[in-house]
Tab-separated table of C-alpha atoms in Angstrom:
chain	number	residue	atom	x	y	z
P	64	UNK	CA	4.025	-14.708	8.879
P	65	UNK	CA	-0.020	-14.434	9.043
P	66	UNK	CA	-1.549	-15.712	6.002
P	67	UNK	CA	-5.157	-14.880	5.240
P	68	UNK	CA	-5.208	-18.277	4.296
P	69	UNK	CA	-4.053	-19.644	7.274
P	70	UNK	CA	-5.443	-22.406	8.997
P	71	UNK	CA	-4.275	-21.753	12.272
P	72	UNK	CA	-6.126	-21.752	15.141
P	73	UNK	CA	-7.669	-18.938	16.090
P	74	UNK	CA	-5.633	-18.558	19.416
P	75	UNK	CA	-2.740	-18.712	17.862
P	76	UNK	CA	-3.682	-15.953	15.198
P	77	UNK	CA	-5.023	-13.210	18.080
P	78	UNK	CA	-1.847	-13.882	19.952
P	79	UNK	CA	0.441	-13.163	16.933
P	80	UNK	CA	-1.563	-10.517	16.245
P	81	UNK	CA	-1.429	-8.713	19.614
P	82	UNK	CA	2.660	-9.785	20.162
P	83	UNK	CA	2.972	-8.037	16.985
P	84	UNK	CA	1.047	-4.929	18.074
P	85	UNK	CA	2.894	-4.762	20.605
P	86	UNK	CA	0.569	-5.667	23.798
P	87	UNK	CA	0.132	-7.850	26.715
P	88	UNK	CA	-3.232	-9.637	27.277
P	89	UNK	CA	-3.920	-7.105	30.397
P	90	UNK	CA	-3.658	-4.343	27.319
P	91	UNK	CA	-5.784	-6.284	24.643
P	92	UNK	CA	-8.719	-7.354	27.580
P	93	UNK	CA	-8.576	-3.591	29.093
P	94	UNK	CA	-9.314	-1.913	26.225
P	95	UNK	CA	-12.026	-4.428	24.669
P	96	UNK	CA	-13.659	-4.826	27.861
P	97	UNK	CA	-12.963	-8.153	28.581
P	98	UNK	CA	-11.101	-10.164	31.731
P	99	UNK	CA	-7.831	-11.225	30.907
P	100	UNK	CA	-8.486	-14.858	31.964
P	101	UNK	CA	-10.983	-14.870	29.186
P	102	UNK	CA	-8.870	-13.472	26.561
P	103	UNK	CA	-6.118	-16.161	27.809
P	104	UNK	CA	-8.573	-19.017	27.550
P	105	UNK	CA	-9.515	-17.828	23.947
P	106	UNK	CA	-6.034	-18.040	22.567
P	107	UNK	CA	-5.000	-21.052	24.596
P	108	UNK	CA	-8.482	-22.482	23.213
P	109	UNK	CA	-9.877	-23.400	26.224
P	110	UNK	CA	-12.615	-21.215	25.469
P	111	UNK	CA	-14.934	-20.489	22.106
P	112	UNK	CA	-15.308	-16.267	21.054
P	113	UNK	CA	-17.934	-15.473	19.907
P	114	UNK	CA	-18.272	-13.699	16.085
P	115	UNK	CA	-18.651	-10.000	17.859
P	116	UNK	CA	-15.812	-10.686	20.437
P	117	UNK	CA	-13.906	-11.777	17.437
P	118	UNK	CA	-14.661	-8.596	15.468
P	119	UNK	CA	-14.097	-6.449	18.441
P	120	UNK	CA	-10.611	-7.856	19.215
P	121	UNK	CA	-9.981	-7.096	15.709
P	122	UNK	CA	-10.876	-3.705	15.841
P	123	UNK	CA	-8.555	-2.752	19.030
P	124	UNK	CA	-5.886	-4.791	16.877
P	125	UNK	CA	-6.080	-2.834	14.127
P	126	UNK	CA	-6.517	-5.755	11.790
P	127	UNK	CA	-7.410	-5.534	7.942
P	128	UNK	CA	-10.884	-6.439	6.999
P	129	UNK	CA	-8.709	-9.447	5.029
P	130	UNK	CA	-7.507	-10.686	8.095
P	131	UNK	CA	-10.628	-9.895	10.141
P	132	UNK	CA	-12.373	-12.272	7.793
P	133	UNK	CA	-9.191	-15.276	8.599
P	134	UNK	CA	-9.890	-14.457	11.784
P	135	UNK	CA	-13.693	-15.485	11.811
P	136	UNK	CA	-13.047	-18.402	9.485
P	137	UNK	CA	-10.200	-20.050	11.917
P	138	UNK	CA	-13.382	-20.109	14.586
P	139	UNK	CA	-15.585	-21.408	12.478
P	140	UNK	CA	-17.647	-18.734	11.337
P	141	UNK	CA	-18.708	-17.386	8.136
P	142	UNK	CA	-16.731	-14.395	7.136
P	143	UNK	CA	-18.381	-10.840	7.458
P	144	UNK	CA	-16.694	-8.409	4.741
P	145	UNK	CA	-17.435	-9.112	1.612
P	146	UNK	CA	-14.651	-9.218	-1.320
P	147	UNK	CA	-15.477	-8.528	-4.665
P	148	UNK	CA	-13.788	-7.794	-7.762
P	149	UNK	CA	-13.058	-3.700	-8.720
P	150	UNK	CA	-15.524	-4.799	-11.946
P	151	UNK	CA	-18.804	-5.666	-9.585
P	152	UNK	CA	-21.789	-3.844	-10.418
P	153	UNK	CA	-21.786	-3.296	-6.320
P	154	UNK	CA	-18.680	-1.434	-6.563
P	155	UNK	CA	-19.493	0.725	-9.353
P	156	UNK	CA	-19.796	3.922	-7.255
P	157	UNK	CA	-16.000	2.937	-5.694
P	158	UNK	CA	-14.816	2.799	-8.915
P	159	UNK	CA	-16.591	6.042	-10.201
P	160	UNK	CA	-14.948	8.091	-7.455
P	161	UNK	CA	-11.804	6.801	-8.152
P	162	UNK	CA	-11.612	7.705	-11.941
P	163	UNK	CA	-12.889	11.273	-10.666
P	164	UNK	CA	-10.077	11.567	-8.604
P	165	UNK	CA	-8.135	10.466	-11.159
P	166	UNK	CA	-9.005	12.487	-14.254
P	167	UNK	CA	-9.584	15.531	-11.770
P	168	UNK	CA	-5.922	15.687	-11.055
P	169	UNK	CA	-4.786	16.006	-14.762
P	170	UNK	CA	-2.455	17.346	-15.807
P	171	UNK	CA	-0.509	16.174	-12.820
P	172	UNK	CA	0.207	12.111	-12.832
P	173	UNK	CA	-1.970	9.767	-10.487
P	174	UNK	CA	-2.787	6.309	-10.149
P	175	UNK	CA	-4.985	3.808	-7.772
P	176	UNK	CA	-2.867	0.371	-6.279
P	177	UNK	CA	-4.251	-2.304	-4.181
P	178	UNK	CA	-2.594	-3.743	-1.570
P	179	UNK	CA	0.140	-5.319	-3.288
P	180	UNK	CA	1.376	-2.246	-5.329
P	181	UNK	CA	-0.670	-3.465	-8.409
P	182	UNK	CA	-1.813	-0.740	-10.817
P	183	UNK	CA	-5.674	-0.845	-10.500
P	184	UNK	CA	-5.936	2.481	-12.788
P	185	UNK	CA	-4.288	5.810	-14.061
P	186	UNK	CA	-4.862	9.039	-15.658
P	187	UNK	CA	-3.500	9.284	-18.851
P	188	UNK	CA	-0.104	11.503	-17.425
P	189	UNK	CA	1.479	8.128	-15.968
P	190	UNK	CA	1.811	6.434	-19.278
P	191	UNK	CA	3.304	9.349	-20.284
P	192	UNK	CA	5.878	9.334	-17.908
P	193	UNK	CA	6.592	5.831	-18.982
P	194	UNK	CA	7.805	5.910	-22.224
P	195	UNK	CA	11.514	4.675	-21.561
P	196	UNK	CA	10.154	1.695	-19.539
P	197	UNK	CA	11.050	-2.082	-20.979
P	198	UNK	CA	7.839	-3.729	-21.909
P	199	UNK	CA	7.859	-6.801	-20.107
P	200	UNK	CA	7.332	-4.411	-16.853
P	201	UNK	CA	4.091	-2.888	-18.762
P	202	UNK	CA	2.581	-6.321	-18.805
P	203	UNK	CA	-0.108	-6.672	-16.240
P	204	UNK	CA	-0.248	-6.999	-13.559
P	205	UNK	CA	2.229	-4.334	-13.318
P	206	UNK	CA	3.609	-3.796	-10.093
P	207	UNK	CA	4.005	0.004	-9.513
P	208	UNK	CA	7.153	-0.012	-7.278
P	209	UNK	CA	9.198	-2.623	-9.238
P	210	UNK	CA	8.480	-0.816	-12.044
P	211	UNK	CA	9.561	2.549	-10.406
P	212	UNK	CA	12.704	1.139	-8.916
P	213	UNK	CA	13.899	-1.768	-11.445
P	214	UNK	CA	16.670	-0.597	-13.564
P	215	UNK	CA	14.492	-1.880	-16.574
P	216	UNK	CA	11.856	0.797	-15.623
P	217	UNK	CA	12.054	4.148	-14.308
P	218	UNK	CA	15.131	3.242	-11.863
P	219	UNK	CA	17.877	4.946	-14.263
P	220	UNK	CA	15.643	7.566	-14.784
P	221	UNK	CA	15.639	8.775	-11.102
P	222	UNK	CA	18.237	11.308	-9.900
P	223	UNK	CA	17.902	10.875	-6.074
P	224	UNK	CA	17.304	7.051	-6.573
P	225	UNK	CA	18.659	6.367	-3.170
P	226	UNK	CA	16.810	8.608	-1.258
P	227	UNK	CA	13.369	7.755	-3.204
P	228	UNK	CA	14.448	4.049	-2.167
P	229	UNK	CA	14.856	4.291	1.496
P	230	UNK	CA	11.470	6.469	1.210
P	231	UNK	CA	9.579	3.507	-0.291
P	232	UNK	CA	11.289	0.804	1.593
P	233	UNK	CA	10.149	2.894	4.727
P	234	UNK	CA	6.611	2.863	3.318
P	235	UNK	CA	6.582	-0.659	2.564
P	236	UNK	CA	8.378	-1.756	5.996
P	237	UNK	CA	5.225	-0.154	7.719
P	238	UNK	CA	2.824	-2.270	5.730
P	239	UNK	CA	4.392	-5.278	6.889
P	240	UNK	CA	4.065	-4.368	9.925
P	241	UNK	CA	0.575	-3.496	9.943
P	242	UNK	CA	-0.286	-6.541	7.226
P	243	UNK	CA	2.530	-9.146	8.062
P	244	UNK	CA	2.023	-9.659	4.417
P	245	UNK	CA	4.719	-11.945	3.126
P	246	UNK	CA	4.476	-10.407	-0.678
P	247	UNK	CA	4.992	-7.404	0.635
P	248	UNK	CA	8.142	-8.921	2.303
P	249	UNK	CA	9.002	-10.369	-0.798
P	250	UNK	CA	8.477	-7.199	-2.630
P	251	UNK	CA	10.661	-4.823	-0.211
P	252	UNK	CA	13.602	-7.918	-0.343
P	253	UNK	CA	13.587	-7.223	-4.340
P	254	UNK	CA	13.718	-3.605	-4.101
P	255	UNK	CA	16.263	-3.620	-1.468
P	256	UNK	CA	18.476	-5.729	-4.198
P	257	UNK	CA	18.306	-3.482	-7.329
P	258	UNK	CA	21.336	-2.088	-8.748
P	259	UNK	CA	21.676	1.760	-7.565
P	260	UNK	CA	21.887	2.981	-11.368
P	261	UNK	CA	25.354	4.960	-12.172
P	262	UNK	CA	25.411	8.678	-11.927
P	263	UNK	CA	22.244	9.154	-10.935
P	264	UNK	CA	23.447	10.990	-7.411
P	265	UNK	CA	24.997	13.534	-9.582
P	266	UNK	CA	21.810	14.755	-11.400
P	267	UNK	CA	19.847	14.915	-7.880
P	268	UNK	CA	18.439	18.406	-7.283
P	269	UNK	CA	17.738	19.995	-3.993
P	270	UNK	CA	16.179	23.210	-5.662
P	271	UNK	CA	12.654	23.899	-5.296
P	272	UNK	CA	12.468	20.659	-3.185
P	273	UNK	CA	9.985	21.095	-0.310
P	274	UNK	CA	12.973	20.819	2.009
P	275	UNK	CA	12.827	18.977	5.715
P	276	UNK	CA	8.978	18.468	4.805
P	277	UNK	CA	8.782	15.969	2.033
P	278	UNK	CA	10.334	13.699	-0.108
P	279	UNK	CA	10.440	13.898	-3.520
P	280	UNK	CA	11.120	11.973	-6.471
P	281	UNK	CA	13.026	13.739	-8.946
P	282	UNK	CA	12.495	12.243	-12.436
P	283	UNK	CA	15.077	12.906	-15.296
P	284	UNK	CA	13.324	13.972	-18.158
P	285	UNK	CA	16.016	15.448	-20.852
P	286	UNK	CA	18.188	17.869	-19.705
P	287	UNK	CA	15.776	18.533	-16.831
P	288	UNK	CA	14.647	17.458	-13.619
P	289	UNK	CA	11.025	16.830	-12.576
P	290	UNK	CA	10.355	16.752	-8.634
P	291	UNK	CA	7.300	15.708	-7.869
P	292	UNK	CA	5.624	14.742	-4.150
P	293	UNK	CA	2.800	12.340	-3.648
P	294	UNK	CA	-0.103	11.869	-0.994
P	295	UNK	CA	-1.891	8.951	-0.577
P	296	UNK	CA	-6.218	9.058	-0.602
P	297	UNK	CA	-7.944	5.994	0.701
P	298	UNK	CA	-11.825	5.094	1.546
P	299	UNK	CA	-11.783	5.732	5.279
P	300	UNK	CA	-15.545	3.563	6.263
P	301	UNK	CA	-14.816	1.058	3.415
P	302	UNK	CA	-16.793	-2.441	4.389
P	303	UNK	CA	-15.667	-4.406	1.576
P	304	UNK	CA	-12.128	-5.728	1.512
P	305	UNK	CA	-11.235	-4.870	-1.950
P	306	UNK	CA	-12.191	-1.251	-1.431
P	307	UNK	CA	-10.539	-1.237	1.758
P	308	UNK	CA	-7.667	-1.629	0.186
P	309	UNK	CA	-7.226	0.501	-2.345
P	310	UNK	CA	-5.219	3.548	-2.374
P	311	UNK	CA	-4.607	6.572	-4.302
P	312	UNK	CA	-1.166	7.890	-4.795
P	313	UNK	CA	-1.633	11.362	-6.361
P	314	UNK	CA	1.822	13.175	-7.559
P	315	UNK	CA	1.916	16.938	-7.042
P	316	UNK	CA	4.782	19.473	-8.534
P	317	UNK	CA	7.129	20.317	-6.184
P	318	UNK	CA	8.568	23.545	-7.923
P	319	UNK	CA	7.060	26.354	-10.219
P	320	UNK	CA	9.252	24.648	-13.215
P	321	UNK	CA	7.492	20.988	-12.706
P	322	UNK	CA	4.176	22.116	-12.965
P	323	UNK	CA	5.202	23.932	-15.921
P	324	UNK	CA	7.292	20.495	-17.520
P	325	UNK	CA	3.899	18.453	-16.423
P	326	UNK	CA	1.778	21.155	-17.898
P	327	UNK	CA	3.476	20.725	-20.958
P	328	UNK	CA	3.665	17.029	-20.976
P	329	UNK	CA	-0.184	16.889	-20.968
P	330	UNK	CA	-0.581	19.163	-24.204
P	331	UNK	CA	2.115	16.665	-25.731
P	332	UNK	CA	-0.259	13.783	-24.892
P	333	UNK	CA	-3.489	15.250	-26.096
C-alpha cells in the first residue's frame, strides 16, 4: 500500500501510482506533455523531476493533496499544501461554512467526516438518532461507519442492514482505490466482519423508497421505519489538505412519512 509516510523513492511511488490508475507510461507522458523516456528515467531514477513536473504528474494521476505532498518529500522537496488542524484561525471560514451547512439542513440529520470516517461535526438531529448506541462507540474519535454498522451501534437498528452494507462497502472500496489508504482497508475488513443482526431483513421496507435511483437506509425507530438518502458536499478548489478532505454527508427523507418522523424528532429535541 502507499503510505503518506512512505519513504520510498519517488520512482517507485509515480509508478504505483500510475499501475494503479490504470496507465502505461505512453498514457501518463501523453497527457502531461512529457516523452516517455523521461517519465521512464524519473521512476527508474535515472533522472531528477522537478517540483512542477512532480505536481503535474500528480494532477493527471489524480492524487490527494496528502499524497501530492509524499510525493514532493520522496524527491527532496519541501511539501506545497499546507495541513492544518479544523481549529486554525486560517481555516475559520472552512469551518464556518460547514456549520452553515450543517444547522441549515435541520431538521433533517447531517454530519462532516474526514477522510477516515471520523465525525468532525453534526447538527444536533444525529445525536438524536443515537440514543440506543453503546457508549464506548460515542467516545471520540468516533468513527461514523463502525458506529453505523457495529451491532453495538445503530447495526440492529437497521432494517435493510445488508443492502446499506454492500452500499458502504462499495463506497469505501472506491476510496481505496483512489487513496490506497490502508485504514480504510482496515476499516472496510471490519465492516465486512460484523454480525448481520437477526430479523432485521424482515422489517426492510421498499415503500416510498426512491426505487432503482438510490439507496436508502431505513432506520427502525419504534414501530416505524425511517428511510432516509444521503449526498455527499465537499470543497471542490480546496488547497489545504485537511479541507480537502472533508466531506459532508447530508441525510434527506425519502418518503412523505420520514420527513414527518424527522420533523417530529426535532421538536422532541428542542
Amino acid at each position: 500500500m502507499i503510505s503518506a509516510h512512505s519513504d520510498r523513492p519517488l520512482g517507485d511511488l509515480l509508478r504505483e501510482w500510475r499501475q494503479r490508475r490504470r496507465m502505461s507510461q505512453m498514457d501518463l507522458a501523453g497527457v502531461a506533455n512529457i516523452s516517455t523516456r523521461h517519465l521512464s528515467f524519473v521512476e527508474t531514477g535515472r533522472a531528477q523531476a522537478s517540483r512542477d513536473m512532480i505536481l503535474l504528474l500528480a494532477e493527471q494521476l489524480e492524487i490527494s493533496l496528502r499524497e501530492r505532498n509524499t510525493l514532493l518529500i520522496a524527491a527532496g522537496y519541501a511539501p506545497v499544501f499546507p495541513e492544518r488542524i479544523l481549529a486554525d484561525p486560517a481555516l475559520e471560514a472552512a469551518r464556518k461554512a460547514v456549520d452553515m451547512v450543517l444547522e441549515g439542513h435541520e431538521p433533517y440529520p447531517a454530519l462532516a467526516v474526514d477522510r477516515h470516517w471520523t465525525l468532525v461535526a453534526s447538527n444536533r438531529i444525529v445525536p438524536l438518532l443515537l440514543a440506543e448506541a453503546d457508549d464506548s462507540l460515542l467516545k471520540p474519535p468516533v468513527n461514523v461507519l463502525r458506529l453505523s454498522m457495529h451491532p453495538s451501534g445503530l447495526g440492529p437498528r437497521i432494517a435493510n442492514y445488508r443492502q446499506w452494507r454492500s452500499h458502504l462497502a462499495a463506497r469505501l472500496q472506491q476510496q481505496i482505490e483512489v487513496s490506497a489508504d490502508p485504514y480504510l482497508v482496515d476499516l472496510l475488513r471490519e465492516i465486512r466482519a460484523y454480525p448481520v443482526p437477526t430479523g432485521t431483513a424482515n422489517r426492510a421496507s421498499a415503500e416510498g423508497e426512491v426505487a432503482g435511483i438510490v439507496v436508502p437506509l431505513q432506520l427502525i425507530m419504534g414501530s416505524e421505519i425511517l428511510s432516509l438518502f444521503t449526498t455527499t458536499t465537499v470543497f471542490g478548489t480546496a488547497v489545504d489538505v485537511t479541507v480537502s478532505e472533508l466531506a459532508i454527508e447530508s441525510f434527506f427523507p425519502a418518503n412523505a412519512a420520514s420527513a414527518v418522523m424527522l420533523r417530529k424528532l426535532a421538536e422532541s429535541g428542542l
